[in-house]
Amino acid sequence: MSDDQDLSALYQSADKPQPPAALDETVRAAAHQAVKPKRSHTPQWLGGIAASLIAALLITQLMPTVEQEADISIRQNDMRLPATDAVEPGLELREAAPAAAAPKSAPLESKPDRARTGNQIMLEKSELKRSQPRKKATARDEADAILSSEPVEEEVRGALSTPVVVPTSAETELQNIIDLLDAGRLREAEQRLDDFRQRYPEVEIPETLTRRLEPPDTD
Amino acid sequence: MQYQAGSTAAFDTLYEKYRGDVYRFLLRQFDTATAEELYQDVWIKLIQARDRYQPSARFRTWLYTVTHNHITDYYRKHRVTVVADCSEGIETRAPERIAQDQQILAVLHAGIRQLPDVQREAFLLKEETGLSLDEIAEVMGASKESTKSRLRYATAKLREQLKGLWP
């Protein structure tokens, strides 16, 4: 055993070379790099927030469009039916088509008989949307009958395929004109109203507004 | 192991403690270039395998087990003829120009290289790493008795090499 110890002592008497500094550096760098937290460009939680924001943005952008489409649908029905024959907003041609045979000569009024203002229409529509009143079966049947008549059907189908988009800014525009009138800027109001008529030919001008723009009676 | 939890300081401490031993353990078996290549490979392997390290095992044992396995792989791939390397080592030296003790050490180191793989590794594990006989056996995947036998043969052969130079 002492012989082994001698040999061991001889071996241990030799120089003890160390790894080169460059090698140490390489190994240490690799070790540090391996445990370094990986910086992803977008952390997972940030991705979740981004997705939520996009979803919220989509909802806020799509909701007015959906409402607007519903408004258009109601408007079309309002414009084509007599005042008492209001049709449910969701009632579409698809429902009406197979309905009972109706008089083919059913007249279609492109303009409503009622003298309702644009604001009134909007109000009624919003109320209609909120309450979703169930009209009595007779009104519905009448509506079905009118809609199922071929010329009307064609017209409605065409109208639905190329929907009239009423920008939500129409009300604002009207309010602006009223504001101009309130401010006494009559000429400007008239000009704006002319522009409005060109841009929104399908929107009725509130009677109160037209009355204010009429020249006063000189008699 | 703190390094597993991301402590680079823990790694630096371990590295500082074992770097010299591992380096010499390889340098006594291979030429400098190969030893350095293997040295780097071994540490990279350890870094990559840090998550698999079980705290129940001693780090030193694990370190040399990884080193031993890497050397075994290296032999398998390269079919190194250690004897040829050793003779080159001896021939490049000019014994008459170096001091007597240096000459003895050169012969010893050359003799170590000429040992069979398992004997050489057992001898170097004993001399360079401070592992116990049981731990050497564990690292080499051998029984304690066969490890003891390898060491005995290695010592005997080295003595034979040093005959006439060293008492």
XYZ file of C-alpha atoms in Angstrom:
386
model
C 0.000 0.000 0.000
C 2.914 2.335 0.739
C 4.101 1.710 -2.828
C 0.746 2.987 -4.072
C 1.076 6.047 -1.891
C 4.546 6.711 -3.282
C 3.282 6.486 -6.808
C 0.375 8.697 -5.912
C 2.729 11.242 -4.373
C 4.843 11.173 -7.532
C 1.794 11.744 -9.668
C 0.612 14.602 -7.470
C 4.016 16.284 -7.624
C 3.479 17.058 -11.269
C 2.282 20.441 -12.420
C -1.421 20.915 -12.344
C -2.391 22.420 -15.654
C -5.578 24.429 -15.745
C -7.988 24.879 -18.614
C -7.248 27.887 -20.803
C -9.111 31.077 -19.976
C -10.864 31.030 -23.348
C -12.253 27.586 -22.605
C -13.451 28.744 -19.198
C -15.118 31.694 -20.825
C -16.880 29.523 -23.372
C -18.219 27.135 -20.745
C -19.342 29.890 -18.377
C -21.055 31.753 -21.201
C -22.893 28.599 -22.237
C -23.970 27.975 -18.653
C -25.209 31.514 -18.169
C -26.978 31.506 -21.519
C -28.740 28.249 -20.693
C -30.448 29.621 -17.583
C -31.021 33.097 -18.960
C -34.748 33.726 -19.097
C -35.811 33.689 -22.690
C -37.207 37.017 -23.690
C -40.041 36.376 -25.984
C -41.153 39.316 -28.068
C -44.648 38.992 -26.713
C -45.160 37.405 -23.332
C -48.038 34.986 -23.036
C -50.060 37.220 -20.759
C -49.610 40.082 -23.206
C -50.920 37.865 -25.978
C -54.039 37.227 -23.924
C -54.581 40.917 -23.353
C -54.060 41.631 -27.047
C -56.598 38.957 -27.975
C -59.110 40.415 -25.508
C -58.584 43.913 -26.881
C -59.052 42.719 -30.438
C -62.222 40.894 -29.433
C -63.548 44.004 -27.669
C -62.667 46.141 -30.672
C -64.431 43.778 -33.029
C -67.531 43.756 -30.863
C -67.639 47.543 -30.645
C -67.162 47.807 -34.395
C -69.618 45.106 -35.366
C -72.426 45.960 -32.962
C -73.361 49.260 -34.646
C -73.290 47.513 -38.011
C -75.657 44.830 -36.790
C -77.926 47.451 -35.259
C -77.738 49.433 -38.438
C -78.730 46.433 -40.496
C -81.646 45.861 -38.183
C -82.593 49.518 -38.592
C -82.489 49.190 -42.336
C -84.677 46.147 -42.216
C -87.177 47.995 -40.046
C -86.975 51.077 -42.218
C -87.715 49.081 -45.322
C -90.701 47.530 -43.691
C -91.861 50.886 -42.414
C -91.546 52.440 -45.808
C -93.483 49.722 -47.521
C -96.241 49.055 -45.089
C -99.077 51.159 -43.850
C -98.580 52.618 -40.431
C -100.757 50.111 -38.708
C -99.145 47.156 -40.376
C -95.805 47.226 -38.693
C -93.970 44.016 -39.255
C -91.734 42.392 -36.776
C -88.151 43.491 -37.346
C -86.967 39.962 -37.870
C -89.681 39.178 -40.304
C -87.970 38.700 -43.601
C -89.023 37.783 -47.058
C -88.039 34.198 -46.443
C -90.744 33.862 -43.880
C -93.271 35.711 -45.889
C -92.816 34.062 -49.275
C -94.581 30.781 -48.697
C -97.454 32.499 -46.983
C -100.995 32.244 -48.134
C -101.852 33.611 -51.482
C -102.332 37.306 -51.460
C -103.839 39.743 -53.871
C -101.328 40.350 -56.603
C -102.485 43.859 -56.982
C -101.527 44.851 -53.484
C -100.228 48.344 -53.793
C -96.725 49.178 -52.712
C -96.171 52.609 -51.373
C -92.596 53.612 -51.774
C -93.240 56.507 -49.421
C -95.097 56.019 -46.199
C -98.415 57.694 -45.790
C -97.559 58.761 -42.409
C -95.801 61.993 -41.968
C -93.170 60.873 -39.594
C -89.922 62.622 -39.103
C -86.514 60.985 -39.313
C -86.092 61.339 -35.605
C -89.452 59.774 -34.971
C -88.530 56.861 -37.187
C -85.340 56.365 -35.281
C -87.118 56.541 -31.968
C -89.791 54.133 -33.013
C -87.254 51.738 -34.346
C -85.218 51.771 -31.199
C -88.321 51.233 -29.145
C -89.367 48.462 -31.441
C -86.019 46.836 -31.050
C -86.089 47.078 -27.297
C -89.549 45.822 -26.697
C -89.873 43.481 -29.677
C -93.654 43.656 -29.513
C -95.581 40.775 -30.852
C -98.136 42.094 -33.232
C -101.382 40.369 -33.607
C -101.584 37.638 -36.210
C -103.707 39.678 -38.566
C -101.112 42.363 -39.023
C -98.529 39.760 -39.709
C -100.741 37.973 -42.154
C -101.381 41.192 -43.973
C -97.731 41.903 -44.122
C -97.072 38.422 -45.433
C -99.727 38.902 -48.004
C -98.270 42.169 -49.191
C -94.745 40.849 -49.265
C -95.675 37.653 -51.022
C -97.085 39.552 -53.976
C -94.573 39.146 -56.790
C -93.742 42.729 -57.686
C -93.267 43.556 -54.074
C -91.258 40.442 -53.540
C -88.979 41.371 -56.402
C -88.585 44.837 -55.099
C -87.903 43.760 -51.550
C -85.497 41.111 -52.710
C -83.642 43.730 -54.702
C -83.658 46.071 -51.775
C -82.279 43.395 -49.509
C -79.596 42.367 -51.936
C -78.415 45.954 -52.188
C -79.185 47.300 -48.774
C -79.496 51.014 -48.323
C -76.926 51.948 -45.785
C -78.010 54.881 -43.724
C -75.014 56.226 -41.957
C -75.501 56.739 -38.295
C -74.295 60.283 -38.787
C -77.612 61.331 -40.429
C -79.100 62.165 -37.075
C -76.015 64.101 -36.162
C -76.190 65.978 -39.428
C -79.814 66.909 -38.763
C -78.960 67.988 -35.265
C -76.166 70.136 -36.666
C -78.606 71.817 -39.028
C -80.964 72.475 -36.118
C -78.054 73.893 -34.168
C -77.233 76.200 -37.071
C -80.834 77.384 -37.144
C -80.765 77.944 -33.413
C -77.647 79.999 -33.913
C -79.447 82.064 -36.543
C -77.226 80.886 -39.381
C -80.128 80.347 -41.759
C -78.243 80.379 -45.040
C -75.702 77.900 -43.791
C -78.472 75.680 -42.455
C -80.224 75.704 -45.816
C -77.012 74.789 -47.566
C -76.391 71.971 -45.148
C -79.939 70.728 -45.577
C -79.532 70.649 -49.346
C -76.376 68.640 -48.931
C -78.175 66.401 -46.502
C -81.008 65.750 -48.955
C -78.502 64.743 -51.594
C -76.578 62.497 -49.293
C -79.525 60.971 -47.468
C -82.399 61.019 -49.922
C -84.157 58.213 -48.076
C -84.215 60.006 -44.735
C -87.197 62.137 -44.056
C -86.525 65.637 -42.939
C -88.251 66.382 -39.651
C -91.241 68.604 -40.147
C -90.112 70.938 -37.435
C -86.947 71.541 -39.378
C -88.586 72.084 -42.739
C -91.072 74.459 -41.140
C -88.299 76.526 -39.699
C -86.621 76.775 -43.068
C -89.741 77.819 -44.917
C -89.869 81.531 -45.666
C -92.185 83.288 -43.248
C -95.628 84.240 -44.483
C -95.636 87.760 -45.659
C -99.371 88.036 -45.610
C -28.948 22.277 -7.152
C -29.193 26.021 -7.232
C -28.050 26.153 -10.835
C -31.167 24.229 -11.820
C -33.161 27.096 -10.391
C -31.261 29.539 -12.574
C -28.436 30.628 -10.294
C -25.429 31.302 -12.469
C -23.392 32.037 -9.353
C -23.981 28.450 -8.215
C -22.648 27.199 -11.511
C -19.590 29.426 -11.279
C -18.827 28.027 -7.837
C -19.113 24.445 -9.032
C -17.136 25.158 -12.132
C -14.335 26.792 -10.181
C -14.171 23.800 -7.885
C -13.979 21.099 -10.547
C -12.559 22.695 -13.652
C -8.916 21.821 -12.942
C -9.598 18.212 -11.973
C -11.761 17.526 -15.019
C -9.273 19.184 -17.311
C -6.330 17.183 -16.022
C -8.361 14.006 -15.981
C -8.829 14.475 -19.732
C -5.400 15.914 -20.448
C -3.687 12.834 -19.023
C -5.584 10.671 -21.469
C -5.629 12.681 -24.666
C -3.577 15.219 -26.552
C -4.242 18.832 -25.589
C -6.573 19.627 -28.492
C -8.720 16.552 -27.931
C -8.704 17.053 -24.183
C -9.929 20.619 -24.585
C -12.596 19.578 -27.040
C -13.813 16.857 -24.714
C -13.604 19.177 -21.737
C -15.927 21.662 -23.412
C -18.275 18.924 -24.573
C -18.529 17.487 -21.077
C -19.454 20.802 -19.509
C -21.954 21.573 -22.232
C -23.518 18.161 -21.634
C -23.741 18.914 -17.934
C -25.370 22.260 -18.606
C -27.889 20.710 -20.948
C -28.596 17.857 -18.555
C -28.924 20.065 -15.477
C -32.657 19.384 -15.156
C -32.041 15.654 -14.980
C -29.615 15.957 -12.116
C -30.977 14.342 -8.977
C -29.895 16.102 -5.811
C -29.681 12.697 -4.140
C -26.533 11.949 -6.147
C -23.294 13.705 -5.334
C -22.472 16.277 -7.932
C -18.888 15.075 -8.225
C -20.003 11.526 -8.959
C -22.501 12.762 -11.523
C -19.893 15.009 -13.124
C -17.416 12.168 -13.606
C -20.109 9.760 -14.709
C -20.989 12.186 -17.503
C -17.285 12.574 -18.287
C -16.721 8.829 -18.295
C -19.677 8.277 -20.620
C -18.452 10.964 -22.947
C -14.988 9.457 -23.094
C -16.503 6.033 -23.796
C -18.515 7.549 -26.649
C -15.423 9.236 -27.946
C -13.491 5.994 -28.007
C -16.339 4.273 -29.712
C -16.520 6.895 -32.419
C -12.857 7.526 -33.012
C -11.291 4.190 -32.187
C -8.376 5.980 -30.635
C -5.186 4.044 -30.413
C -3.881 5.429 -27.218
C -0.564 3.686 -27.553
C 0.258 5.625 -30.708
C -0.546 8.902 -28.984
C 1.653 7.949 -26.090
C 4.652 7.097 -28.166
C 4.276 10.434 -29.923
C 4.241 12.092 -26.538
C 7.386 10.361 -25.515
C 9.174 10.957 -28.771
C 8.480 14.667 -28.898
C 10.161 15.130 -25.600
C 13.883 15.289 -25.251
C 14.630 13.528 -21.985
C 18.237 14.705 -21.895
C 17.095 18.319 -21.920
C 14.644 18.143 -19.068
C 15.360 17.695 -15.414
C 15.334 14.248 -13.899
C 12.053 14.662 -12.021
C 10.399 16.098 -15.068
C 11.622 13.139 -17.024
C 10.181 10.788 -14.481
C 6.850 12.547 -14.638
C 6.890 12.491 -18.407
C 7.442 8.770 -18.329
C 4.714 8.394 -15.759
C 2.262 10.361 -17.872
C 3.252 8.438 -20.946
C 2.812 5.216 -19.016
C -0.644 6.315 -17.952
C -1.609 6.840 -21.549
C -0.374 3.405 -22.439
C -2.608 1.757 -19.889
C -5.776 -0.007 -21.055
C -8.728 2.340 -21.046
C -10.432 1.035 -17.937
C -7.214 0.905 -15.929
C -6.174 4.355 -17.023
C -9.529 5.821 -16.180
C -9.666 4.119 -12.820
C -6.193 5.365 -11.994
C -6.956 8.945 -13.065
C -10.292 8.983 -11.283
C -8.474 8.005 -8.148
C -5.662 10.534 -8.566
C -7.431 13.500 -10.088
C -10.920 13.511 -8.701
C -10.639 12.441 -5.116
C -13.461 9.950 -5.558
C -13.589 6.996 -3.204
C -13.259 3.422 -4.454
C -17.020 2.992 -4.273
C -17.607 6.162 -6.208
C -15.082 5.205 -8.870
C -16.861 1.886 -9.221
C -20.178 3.726 -9.523
C -18.867 6.147 -12.129
C -17.380 3.358 -14.194
C -20.363 1.111 -13.771
C -18.190 -1.646 -12.367
C -18.055 -3.593 -9.162
C -15.859 -2.480 -6.337
C -13.713 -5.567 -6.701
C -13.085 -5.149 -10.384
C -12.301 -1.471 -9.821
C -9.814 -2.439 -7.170
C -8.320 -4.934 -9.571
C -8.023 -2.336 -12.327
C -6.230 0.004 -10.010
C -3.861 -2.704 -8.927
C -2.976 -3.599 -12.502
C -2.556 0.050 -13.430
C -0.150 0.677 -10.578
C 1.858 -2.396 -11.416
C 2.228 -1.380 -15.063
C 3.252 2.144 -14.199
C 5.886 0.864 -11.856
C 7.147 -1.281 -14.661
C 7.417 1.800 -16.892
C 9.322 3.710 -14.247
C 11.741 0.954 -13.488
C 15.250 2.283 -13.490
C 14.127 5.894 -13.224
C 12.208 5.874 -10.034
C 12.745 3.735 -6.986
